[in-house]
Amino acid sequence: MYLGKIVEQGRKEDIFGNPQHPYTRALLHSIPRVDGKRKRHESLLEGNPPSPIDPPSGCRFRTRCPEYLGDECADTEPELRAVAGESGTVAPPERVEAISTDGESSDEHAIACHWLGKSSERRADQDPMS
């Protein structure tokens, strides 16, 4: 949930094993490691969260999104849509290796993001967690 809107929902295997919304991915990417293998990742989110009293137009996360698409994100609030079988998805960031999945989403996995249905290759090129 970001600024009062659900941005991703699903089973724990979906959320932790195959996160697709940029906010969920950034949150999981920033989890400190306790095994000592790698240093803690810095947050990929820049700036401060906008006011929940006066959220931005379109996607509420767009002002901090590392995968911002431009006008579409600014003009239209994305609807929560099923992930399974859609393009515009990306591989889980390396920070989520703790839960092994086959990279597939359950029927319950949904995100509110304009990337869903777009080119997966284009998104992967822009994804700072890939």
PDB file of C-alpha atoms in Angstrom, residues 9-124:
ATOM      1  CA  GLN A   9      -1.535  -7.870  -3.602  1.00  0.00           C
ATOM      2  CA  GLY A  10      -1.261 -11.630  -3.704  1.00  0.00           C
ATOM      3  CA  ARG A  11       0.055 -14.626  -1.821  1.00  0.00           C
ATOM      4  CA  LYS A  12       3.293 -14.240   0.117  1.00  0.00           C
ATOM      5  CA  GLU A  13       5.060 -16.233  -2.614  1.00  0.00           C
ATOM      6  CA  ASP A  14       3.861 -13.651  -5.153  1.00  0.00           C
ATOM      7  CA  ILE A  15       4.832 -10.603  -3.127  1.00  0.00           C
ATOM      8  CA  PHE A  16       8.159 -11.841  -1.784  1.00  0.00           C
ATOM      9  CA  GLY A  17       9.135 -14.216  -4.596  1.00  0.00           C
ATOM     10  CA  ASN A  18       7.961 -12.309  -7.678  1.00  0.00           C
ATOM     11  CA  PRO A  19       7.350  -8.652  -6.719  1.00  0.00           C
ATOM     12  CA  GLN A  20       6.264  -6.573  -9.700  1.00  0.00           C
ATOM     13  CA  HIS A  21       5.241  -3.104  -8.495  1.00  0.00           C
ATOM     14  CA  PRO A  22       8.220  -0.717  -8.351  1.00  0.00           C
ATOM     15  CA  TYR A  23       7.367   0.259  -4.745  1.00  0.00           C
ATOM     16  CA  THR A  24       7.254  -3.361  -3.555  1.00  0.00           C
ATOM     17  CA  ARG A  25      10.486  -4.086  -5.410  1.00  0.00           C
ATOM     18  CA  ALA A  26      12.214  -1.048  -3.872  1.00  0.00           C
ATOM     19  CA  LEU A  27      11.058  -2.015  -0.368  1.00  0.00           C
ATOM     20  CA  LEU A  28      12.350  -5.576  -0.730  1.00  0.00           C
ATOM     21  CA  HIS A  29      15.554  -4.350  -2.369  1.00  0.00           C
ATOM     22  CA  SER A  30      16.328  -2.194   0.668  1.00  0.00           C
ATOM     23  CA  ILE A  31      16.127  -5.023   3.242  1.00  0.00           C
ATOM     24  CA  PRO A  32      19.486  -5.305   5.019  1.00  0.00           C
ATOM     25  CA  ARG A  33      21.283  -8.615   4.671  1.00  0.00           C
ATOM     26  CA  VAL A  34      22.211 -10.495   7.803  1.00  0.00           C
ATOM     27  CA  ASP A  35      24.433 -13.129   6.190  1.00  0.00           C
ATOM     28  CA  GLY A  36      27.317 -10.710   5.550  1.00  0.00           C
ATOM     29  CA  LYS A  37      27.566 -11.625   1.855  1.00  0.00           C
ATOM     30  CA  ARG A  38      26.785  -8.167   0.550  1.00  0.00           C
ATOM     31  CA  LYS A  39      26.565  -4.666   1.894  1.00  0.00           C
ATOM     32  CA  ARG A  40      23.199  -3.126   2.574  1.00  0.00           C
ATOM     33  CA  HIS A  41      21.573  -1.728  -0.549  1.00  0.00           C
ATOM     34  CA  GLU A  42      20.788   1.947  -0.608  1.00  0.00           C
ATOM     35  CA  SER A  43      17.201   2.976  -1.189  1.00  0.00           C
ATOM     36  CA  LEU A  44      16.277   3.432  -4.823  1.00  0.00           C
ATOM     37  CA  LEU A  45      13.564   5.889  -3.878  1.00  0.00           C
ATOM     38  CA  GLU A  46      14.531   9.511  -4.139  1.00  0.00           C
ATOM     39  CA  GLY A  47      12.937  12.500  -2.482  1.00  0.00           C
ATOM     40  CA  ASN A  48      10.241  12.600   0.146  1.00  0.00           C
ATOM     41  CA  PRO A  49       6.820  10.984  -0.052  1.00  0.00           C
ATOM     42  CA  PRO A  50       4.095  13.378  -1.206  1.00  0.00           C
ATOM     43  CA  SER A  51       1.404  14.532   1.198  1.00  0.00           C
ATOM     44  CA  PRO A  52      -1.392  11.975   1.668  1.00  0.00           C
ATOM     45  CA  ILE A  53      -3.761  14.931   2.057  1.00  0.00           C
ATOM     46  CA  ASP A  54      -2.889  16.149  -1.438  1.00  0.00           C
ATOM     47  CA  PRO A  55      -1.557  13.153  -3.401  1.00  0.00           C
ATOM     48  CA  PRO A  56      -0.188  13.635  -6.918  1.00  0.00           C
ATOM     49  CA  SER A  57      -2.393  13.091  -9.948  1.00  0.00           C
ATOM     50  CA  GLY A  58      -2.317   9.753 -11.726  1.00  0.00           C
ATOM     51  CA  CYS A  59      -0.182   7.128 -10.045  1.00  0.00           C
ATOM     52  CA  ARG A  60       0.466   8.186  -6.451  1.00  0.00           C
ATOM     53  CA  PHE A  61       3.920   6.606  -6.547  1.00  0.00           C
ATOM     54  CA  ARG A  62       5.070   8.355  -9.741  1.00  0.00           C
ATOM     55  CA  THR A  63       6.984  11.167  -8.007  1.00  0.00           C
ATOM     56  CA  ARG A  64       9.377   8.622  -6.457  1.00  0.00           C
ATOM     57  CA  CYS A  65       9.188   5.800  -8.996  1.00  0.00           C
ATOM     58  CA  PRO A  66      12.539   4.663 -10.439  1.00  0.00           C
ATOM     59  CA  GLU A  67      10.608   3.250 -13.440  1.00  0.00           C
ATOM     60  CA  TYR A  68       8.466   6.329 -14.198  1.00  0.00           C
ATOM     61  CA  LEU A  69       6.844   6.186 -17.650  1.00  0.00           C
ATOM     62  CA  GLY A  70       5.915   9.859 -18.060  1.00  0.00           C
ATOM     63  CA  ASP A  71       2.533  11.287 -19.024  1.00  0.00           C
ATOM     64  CA  GLU A  72       0.633   8.038 -18.627  1.00  0.00           C
ATOM     65  CA  CYS A  73       1.711   7.793 -14.988  1.00  0.00           C
ATOM     66  CA  ALA A  74       0.971  11.476 -14.380  1.00  0.00           C
ATOM     67  CA  ASP A  75      -2.451  11.524 -16.048  1.00  0.00           C
ATOM     68  CA  THR A  76      -4.130   8.238 -15.148  1.00  0.00           C
ATOM     69  CA  GLU A  77      -4.384   6.323 -11.890  1.00  0.00           C
ATOM     70  CA  PRO A  78      -3.522   2.678 -12.638  1.00  0.00           C
ATOM     71  CA  GLU A  79      -6.114   0.026 -11.805  1.00  0.00           C
ATOM     72  CA  LEU A  80      -5.298  -3.117  -9.854  1.00  0.00           C
ATOM     73  CA  ARG A  81      -4.894  -5.846 -12.512  1.00  0.00           C
ATOM     74  CA  ALA A  82      -3.863  -9.488 -12.508  1.00  0.00           C
ATOM     75  CA  VAL A  83      -0.187 -10.136 -13.246  1.00  0.00           C
ATOM     76  CA  ALA A  84      -0.444 -13.729 -14.504  1.00  0.00           C
ATOM     77  CA  GLY A  85       0.095 -13.991 -18.263  1.00  0.00           C
ATOM     78  CA  GLU A  86       0.771 -10.269 -18.774  1.00  0.00           C
ATOM     79  CA  SER A  87       3.767  -8.642 -20.397  1.00  0.00           C
ATOM     80  CA  GLY A  88       5.621  -5.828 -18.679  1.00  0.00           C
ATOM     81  CA  THR A  89       6.798  -8.028 -15.825  1.00  0.00           C
ATOM     82  CA  VAL A  90      10.429  -8.317 -14.767  1.00  0.00           C
ATOM     83  CA  ALA A  91      12.542 -10.867 -12.925  1.00  0.00           C
ATOM     84  CA  PRO A  92      12.595 -10.533  -9.140  1.00  0.00           C
ATOM     85  CA  PRO A  93      15.467  -8.424  -7.794  1.00  0.00           C
ATOM     86  CA  GLU A  94      18.325 -10.405  -6.288  1.00  0.00           C
ATOM     87  CA  ARG A  95      17.235  -9.347  -2.817  1.00  0.00           C
ATOM     88  CA  VAL A  96      14.265 -11.735  -2.884  1.00  0.00           C
ATOM     89  CA  GLU A  97      16.138 -15.003  -3.300  1.00  0.00           C
ATOM     90  CA  ALA A  98      14.952 -16.208   0.122  1.00  0.00           C
ATOM     91  CA  ILE A  99      11.664 -17.464  -1.319  1.00  0.00           C
ATOM     92  CA  SER A 100      12.149 -19.670  -4.323  1.00  0.00           C
ATOM     93  CA  THR A 101       9.440 -19.523  -6.951  1.00  0.00           C
ATOM     94  CA  ASP A 102       9.297 -20.473 -10.567  1.00  0.00           C
ATOM     95  CA  GLY A 103       8.838 -16.805 -11.479  1.00  0.00           C
ATOM     96  CA  GLU A 104       5.154 -17.329 -12.152  1.00  0.00           C
ATOM     97  CA  SER A 105       2.366 -15.454 -10.423  1.00  0.00           C
ATOM     98  CA  SER A 106      -0.739 -16.960  -8.886  1.00  0.00           C
ATOM     99  CA  ASP A 107      -4.205 -15.896 -10.017  1.00  0.00           C
ATOM    100  CA  GLU A 108      -4.398 -13.756  -6.864  1.00  0.00           C
ATOM    101  CA  HIS A 109      -1.326 -11.657  -7.743  1.00  0.00           C
ATOM    102  CA  ALA A 110      -2.251  -8.158  -8.924  1.00  0.00           C
ATOM    103  CA  ILE A 111      -0.545  -4.786  -9.245  1.00  0.00           C
ATOM    104  CA  ALA A 112      -1.627  -1.228  -9.965  1.00  0.00           C
ATOM    105  CA  CYS A 113       1.071  -0.142 -12.410  1.00  0.00           C
ATOM    106  CA  HIS A 114       1.133   1.203 -15.957  1.00  0.00           C
ATOM    107  CA  TRP A 115       4.025  -1.141 -16.848  1.00  0.00           C
ATOM    108  CA  LEU A 116       1.657  -4.119 -16.837  1.00  0.00           C
ATOM    109  CA  GLY A 117       0.907  -4.990 -20.457  1.00  0.00           C
ATOM    110  CA  LYS A 118       3.895  -3.041 -21.814  1.00  0.00           C
ATOM    111  CA  SER A 119       7.180  -4.427 -23.139  1.00  0.00           C
ATOM    112  CA  SER A 120       8.989  -6.593 -20.579  1.00  0.00           C
ATOM    113  CA  GLU A 121      12.290  -5.925 -22.372  1.00  0.00           C
ATOM    114  CA  ARG A 122      11.825  -2.152 -22.208  1.00  0.00           C
ATOM    115  CA  ARG A 123      10.944  -2.352 -18.530  1.00  0.00           C
ATOM    116  CA  ALA A 124      13.961  -4.545 -17.762  1.00  0.00           C
TER     117      ALA A 124
END
